[in-house]
Coordinates of C-alpha atoms in Angstrom, one line a residue:
M23 CA -0.4 0.0 0.2
R24 CA 2.7 2.4 1.1
K25 CA 4.7 1.9 -2.6
Q26 CA 1.4 3.0 -3.6
F27 CA 0.3 5.9 -2.3
L28 CA 4.5 6.8 -3.5
T29 CA 3.8 5.7 -7.2
L30 CA 1.2 7.6 -6.5
A31 CA 2.6 11.1 -5.7
L32 CA 5.2 11.0 -8.7
A33 CA 3.7 10.0 -10.9
V34 CA 0.5 12.5 -10.8
L35 CA 2.4 14.8 -12.7
F36 CA 4.3 12.7 -15.3
T37 CA 0.7 10.9 -15.9
S38 CA -1.0 14.0 -16.4
L39 CA 1.2 15.3 -18.9
A40 CA 2.3 12.1 -20.7
V41 CA -1.3 11.7 -20.9
A42 CA -3.1 15.3 -21.4
Q43 CA -5.0 14.8 -24.4
P44 CA -4.4 18.0 -27.3
K45 CA -6.6 21.0 -26.0
I46 CA -10.7 20.8 -26.4
D47 CA -12.0 23.7 -27.7
R48 CA -12.0 25.9 -24.5
P49 CA -15.9 28.2 -25.2
K50 CA -14.6 32.0 -25.8
A51 CA -14.7 34.8 -23.5
Q52 CA -16.7 37.2 -23.9
T53 CA -18.6 40.3 -22.5
S54 CA -21.4 38.5 -24.2
A55 CA -21.1 35.0 -23.2
P56 CA -21.8 33.0 -20.1
A57 CA -19.0 32.2 -18.5
A58 CA -16.9 28.9 -19.3
E59 CA -17.7 26.2 -16.4
L60 CA -15.0 23.1 -15.5
S61 CA -15.5 19.5 -16.8
V62 CA -15.5 16.8 -14.4
V63 CA -12.1 15.7 -15.7
D64 CA -10.7 18.6 -15.0
A65 CA -12.6 18.6 -11.2
I66 CA -11.1 15.6 -10.6
T67 CA -7.4 15.6 -11.8
L68 CA -7.6 19.4 -9.8
G69 CA -8.0 17.6 -6.5
V70 CA -6.6 14.8 -7.0
V71 CA -2.9 16.4 -6.9
E72 CA -4.1 18.8 -4.6
G73 CA -4.4 15.9 -2.0
V74 CA -1.8 14.4 -3.2
T75 CA 0.7 17.7 -3.4
E76 CA -0.3 19.3 0.4
F77 CA 1.0 17.5 3.7
L78 CA 4.1 16.3 0.8
P79 CA 7.0 18.3 0.4
I80 CA 7.5 18.7 -3.1
S81 CA 4.9 21.6 -3.9
S82 CA 1.2 21.7 -3.7
T83 CA 1.2 25.5 -5.6
G84 CA 3.8 24.2 -7.6
H85 CA 1.9 21.0 -9.1
L86 CA -1.2 23.1 -9.3
I87 CA 0.4 25.5 -11.6
I88 CA 1.5 23.4 -14.0
V89 CA -1.0 21.2 -14.1
S90 CA -3.2 23.8 -14.9
R91 CA -1.7 25.6 -17.8
V92 CA -1.9 21.4 -19.5
L93 CA -5.4 21.5 -18.3
G94 CA -5.9 25.0 -20.4
L95 CA -6.7 26.9 -18.0
E96 CA -4.7 29.6 -18.6
S97 CA -7.2 32.0 -20.3
D98 CA -6.3 35.7 -20.4
A99 CA -10.4 36.7 -22.0
P100 CA -12.8 38.2 -19.3
L101 CA -15.6 36.5 -18.4
A102 CA -18.8 37.4 -18.7
G103 CA -21.8 35.8 -16.2
R104 CA -25.0 33.7 -17.5
D105 CA -26.7 37.3 -17.4
G106 CA -24.0 38.9 -19.7
Q107 CA -22.6 41.0 -16.9
P108 CA -18.8 41.3 -17.0
L109 CA -17.0 38.9 -14.0
W110 CA -15.1 40.8 -11.4
Y111 CA -11.8 39.9 -10.0
H112 CA -11.7 43.4 -8.4
A113 CA -14.5 45.8 -9.1
P114 CA -13.9 48.8 -10.2
S115 CA -13.2 50.9 -7.6
A116 CA -11.4 54.9 -6.4
K117 CA -8.4 53.2 -6.3
Q118 CA -8.4 51.0 -9.1
P119 CA -11.1 53.3 -11.5
Q120 CA -10.7 50.2 -14.5
G121 CA -11.4 47.3 -11.5
E122 CA -9.4 44.1 -13.0
P123 CA -11.9 41.1 -15.6
L124 CA -12.1 37.8 -14.3
T125 CA -11.0 35.7 -17.1
L126 CA -10.3 31.4 -16.7
K127 CA -7.4 32.1 -15.3
L128 CA -7.5 33.6 -12.5
A129 CA -11.4 31.7 -11.0
A130 CA -8.9 28.8 -11.5
D131 CA -6.1 30.3 -9.3
T132 CA -8.9 31.1 -6.9
Y133 CA -10.3 27.1 -7.7
N134 CA -6.7 25.3 -6.8
I135 CA -6.7 27.5 -3.3
V136 CA -10.7 26.7 -2.4
I137 CA -9.4 23.2 -2.8
Q138 CA -7.3 23.4 0.1
F139 CA -10.7 22.8 2.4
G140 CA -10.6 19.3 0.7
A141 CA -6.3 19.0 3.2
I142 CA -8.1 21.1 6.3
A143 CA -10.2 18.3 6.3
A144 CA -8.4 15.0 5.9
V145 CA -6.5 17.2 8.9
A146 CA -9.9 17.4 10.9
L147 CA -10.2 13.8 10.0
L148 CA -7.1 12.4 11.4
Y149 CA -6.0 14.9 14.3
W150 CA -9.1 15.5 16.0
P151 CA -8.2 15.5 19.4
Q152 CA -5.0 17.8 19.5
L153 CA -7.5 19.7 17.7
V154 CA -9.6 19.6 20.2
S155 CA -7.4 20.0 22.9
L156 CA -6.4 23.2 20.9
V157 CA -10.0 24.8 20.7
M158 CA -9.8 23.1 24.9
G159 CA -6.1 25.3 25.8
L160 CA -8.1 28.4 24.4
L161 CA -10.2 27.5 27.2
G162 CA -8.5 27.8 29.2
R163 CA -9.4 24.4 29.8
D164 CA -6.0 22.3 28.8
P165 CA -3.0 24.0 29.8
A166 CA -0.8 21.7 27.6
G167 CA -3.5 22.8 24.1
R168 CA -2.7 26.3 25.0
R169 CA 1.0 26.1 25.3
L170 CA 0.7 24.5 21.4
L171 CA -2.0 26.8 20.1
I172 CA 0.7 29.4 21.3
N173 CA 3.4 27.8 19.2
L174 CA 0.6 27.1 16.1
V175 CA 0.4 31.3 16.3
I176 CA 3.7 31.5 16.3
A177 CA 4.7 29.9 14.0
F178 CA 2.1 31.2 11.9
I179 CA 2.1 34.7 12.0
P180 CA 5.7 35.4 9.9
A181 CA 3.7 34.1 6.4
A182 CA 0.8 35.1 7.5
V183 CA 2.0 38.8 7.8
I184 CA 4.7 39.0 4.5
G185 CA 2.2 37.1 2.6
L186 CA -0.9 39.7 3.1
L187 CA 1.9 42.8 2.4
L188 CA 3.8 41.4 -0.3
K189 CA 0.5 39.0 -1.6
D190 CA -0.2 41.4 -5.0
W191 CA 3.9 40.7 -5.6
I192 CA 4.1 37.5 -5.5
D193 CA 1.0 37.2 -7.7
A194 CA 2.6 39.2 -10.5
H195 CA 6.3 37.4 -11.1
L196 CA 6.1 34.1 -9.6
F197 CA 3.0 32.3 -10.6
S198 CA 4.7 31.2 -13.2
V199 CA 6.3 27.6 -14.5
G200 CA 9.3 29.0 -14.7
A201 CA 9.8 30.1 -10.9
V202 CA 8.9 26.8 -10.1
I203 CA 11.6 24.7 -11.6
A204 CA 13.6 27.4 -9.6
A205 CA 11.8 26.8 -5.8
Q206 CA 11.9 23.0 -6.7
I207 CA 15.8 22.6 -7.4
A208 CA 16.6 25.2 -4.7
G209 CA 14.3 22.5 -2.2
A210 CA 15.2 19.8 -2.3
G211 CA 19.1 21.9 -2.1
L212 CA 17.7 22.9 1.3
M213 CA 16.0 19.1 1.9
F214 CA 19.6 17.0 1.0
Y215 CA 21.4 19.8 3.5
A216 CA 18.7 19.1 6.3
E217 CA 18.6 15.8 6.1
S218 CA 22.6 15.6 7.2
W219 CA 22.4 17.8 9.4
R220 CA 19.3 16.0 11.3
R221 CA 21.6 12.7 11.0
R222 CA 24.1 14.2 11.7
H223 CA 22.9 17.2 15.4
Y224 CA 19.5 14.5 16.1
K225 CA 19.1 13.1 19.8
V226 CA 16.6 10.5 21.1
R227 CA 14.2 12.9 22.1
P228 CA 12.0 12.4 25.5
A229 CA 10.2 9.7 25.7
D230 CA 7.0 12.1 27.4
D231 CA 8.5 14.8 25.2
S232 CA 5.5 16.8 22.6
L233 CA 5.3 19.6 21.0
A234 CA 3.5 21.2 23.3
H235 CA 6.7 21.7 25.8
M236 CA 8.7 23.0 22.6
P237 CA 10.0 26.4 23.1
P238 CA 8.7 29.0 21.5
H239 CA 11.3 30.2 19.2
H240 CA 11.9 27.1 17.7
A241 CA 8.7 27.3 16.9
A242 CA 8.8 31.3 15.3
G243 CA 11.6 29.5 13.0
I244 CA 9.8 27.2 12.1
G245 CA 7.5 29.7 11.3
A246 CA 10.5 32.4 9.4
L247 CA 11.4 29.6 6.7
Q248 CA 7.1 28.6 5.8
V249 CA 7.6 32.2 4.2
L250 CA 9.7 30.5 1.4
A251 CA 7.1 28.9 1.4
L252 CA 5.4 32.0 0.1
W253 CA 7.5 31.9 -3.0
P254 CA 5.3 28.8 -5.1
G255 CA 7.0 25.4 -5.5
T256 CA 9.3 25.3 -2.4
S257 CA 6.2 24.0 0.0
R258 CA 4.7 25.2 2.5
S259 CA 4.9 21.5 3.9
M260 CA 8.9 21.0 2.8
T261 CA 10.5 24.5 5.1
T262 CA 7.8 23.2 7.7
I263 CA 9.1 20.0 8.3
V264 CA 12.8 21.6 7.0
G265 CA 11.8 23.4 10.9
G266 CA 10.6 21.5 12.2
Y267 CA 13.9 18.9 11.6
F268 CA 16.4 22.2 12.9
A269 CA 14.6 22.7 16.4
G270 CA 14.8 19.0 17.6
L271 CA 11.6 17.3 16.6
D272 CA 11.9 13.5 14.7
P273 CA 10.7 13.3 12.2
R274 CA 7.8 11.7 13.1
R275 CA 6.8 14.7 15.4
A276 CA 8.3 17.5 12.6
A277 CA 5.6 15.8 10.5
E278 CA 2.9 16.2 13.3
F279 CA 3.2 20.3 13.5
S280 CA 3.4 20.8 10.0
F281 CA -0.2 19.6 9.6
L282 CA -1.5 21.3 11.8
L283 CA 0.9 24.6 11.0
G284 CA -0.9 23.6 7.7
F285 CA -4.5 23.3 9.0
I286 CA -4.0 27.0 10.6
T287 CA -2.3 28.5 7.4
L288 CA -4.4 26.7 5.1
T289 CA -7.6 27.4 6.7
A290 CA -6.9 31.3 7.0
A291 CA -5.6 31.0 3.2
T292 CA -8.6 29.3 2.1
G293 CA -11.4 31.4 3.5
L294 CA -10.1 35.0 2.6
K295 CA -9.4 34.0 -0.8
S296 CA -13.6 32.6 -1.0
V297 CA -14.9 35.4 0.8
T298 CA -13.1 38.1 -1.8
H299 CA -13.0 36.0 -5.1
G300 CA -14.7 33.1 -4.1
A301 CA -18.6 33.9 -5.2
A302 CA -17.1 34.6 -8.9
M303 CA -15.2 32.0 -8.9
I304 CA -18.8 29.8 -8.1
Q305 CA -20.7 31.7 -11.2
V306 CA -17.4 30.3 -13.3
F307 CA -17.0 27.0 -11.9
G308 CA -21.0 25.9 -10.4
W309 CA -21.0 24.8 -7.0
P310 CA -20.5 21.2 -8.4
H311 CA -17.5 20.6 -9.4
V312 CA -16.2 22.5 -7.1
L313 CA -17.0 20.3 -4.1
L314 CA -16.5 17.5 -6.4
G315 CA -12.4 18.9 -5.6
C316 CA -12.9 19.4 -2.3
I317 CA -13.7 15.5 -1.6
V318 CA -11.3 14.6 -3.7
A319 CA -8.9 16.1 -2.5
A320 CA -9.7 15.5 1.3
V321 CA -9.6 11.5 0.1
T322 CA -6.9 11.9 -1.8
A323 CA -4.8 13.9 1.6
A324 CA -5.6 11.5 3.8
L325 CA -4.3 9.0 2.4
C326 CA -0.6 11.1 1.8
V327 CA -1.2 12.3 5.6
R328 CA -1.3 8.4 6.3
W329 CA 1.8 7.9 4.6
L330 CA 4.5 10.1 4.8
V331 CA 4.1 9.6 8.7
G332 CA 5.7 6.6 8.5
W333 CA 7.5 7.0 5.5
L334 CA 9.8 10.3 7.2
T335 CA 10.0 8.2 10.7
R336 CA 11.6 5.4 8.2
H337 CA 13.7 7.1 5.1
G338 CA 13.0 11.0 6.6
L339 CA 13.4 13.6 2.9
A340 CA 15.8 12.2 0.7
I341 CA 13.8 11.0 -1.8
F342 CA 11.5 14.0 -2.3
A343 CA 14.6 16.9 -3.3
Y344 CA 14.8 13.6 -5.9
Y345 CA 11.5 13.6 -6.7
R346 CA 12.3 17.6 -7.6
L347 CA 15.4 16.9 -9.1
A348 CA 13.4 14.9 -11.4
L349 CA 10.5 16.8 -11.9
A350 CA 12.3 20.2 -11.8
V351 CA 14.7 18.7 -15.7
V352 CA 11.0 17.0 -16.8
L353 CA 10.0 20.8 -16.7
V354 CA 12.8 22.6 -18.1
A355 CA 12.1 19.7 -20.9
V356 CA 8.7 20.0 -21.1
F357 CA 8.6 24.1 -21.2
Y358 CA 11.7 25.4 -22.6
L359 CA 13.2 22.4 -25.2

């Protein structure tokens, strides 16, 4: 079963590139034409890619950017609703009088964020005792849960603040195949170094040790590394697991902290995107395909989370670093040669 999960993780992108059919002409977006609708195949494909890659240290955003391009979801033509009225990504305002029309690409980018609700649901299902402990800690009824919650909030703040400040710049400059390739290579190098560092420095911690006992400054260090994940292709999971290594956590604990931090980070990012642009995306793609993508992402994410903890405990990060390098080579060959 573990071999099947690993094969799935390694094959997602290669399969998409290999079996991708010639691009089907999608409805051309005119200001008087109805918005395009995401196909069932596209929704399932994006859901599988999101679920498989969200918690593996290989970058879900990077893979979704690539797969969206393969599926032909990159049209920049302005879209209109079924009533013929323009759809807006940013409505005209005093600051931006012309506004920013919604396009298929922008709707797909929003879709790729919103289906992270599936990955969030997977963590909630698998780690509900820890989440209950966090809630009880917030209410003052669980000291360990309160300490863990404080650590998670400390680790969450750096990426949240910098992400809000640099959001527009990141969207304009880093959402490209070239940026993903560079991030995959840089991330692989960091993973090789972190794995080597862990093997040299890691000492077995006390049996009763838990994430709640991690010093706050170590949580801050993990949060600082998570900032690197704002670069699409780097991987939030990778940076937080590596940060856990440097904080002295064993692979299992590092992965668990990454999952719990991901629950908070993804909930915030997905909720913000849903509130600001979710309605326009629904007008483009419709509810059924959004829900389908979330369900598929939840199932695949749950399977991969279970598998990843066991794999890291026995083998570490190296295989994912090799995958990232292989992926970078394939992307260069497909998109640039």
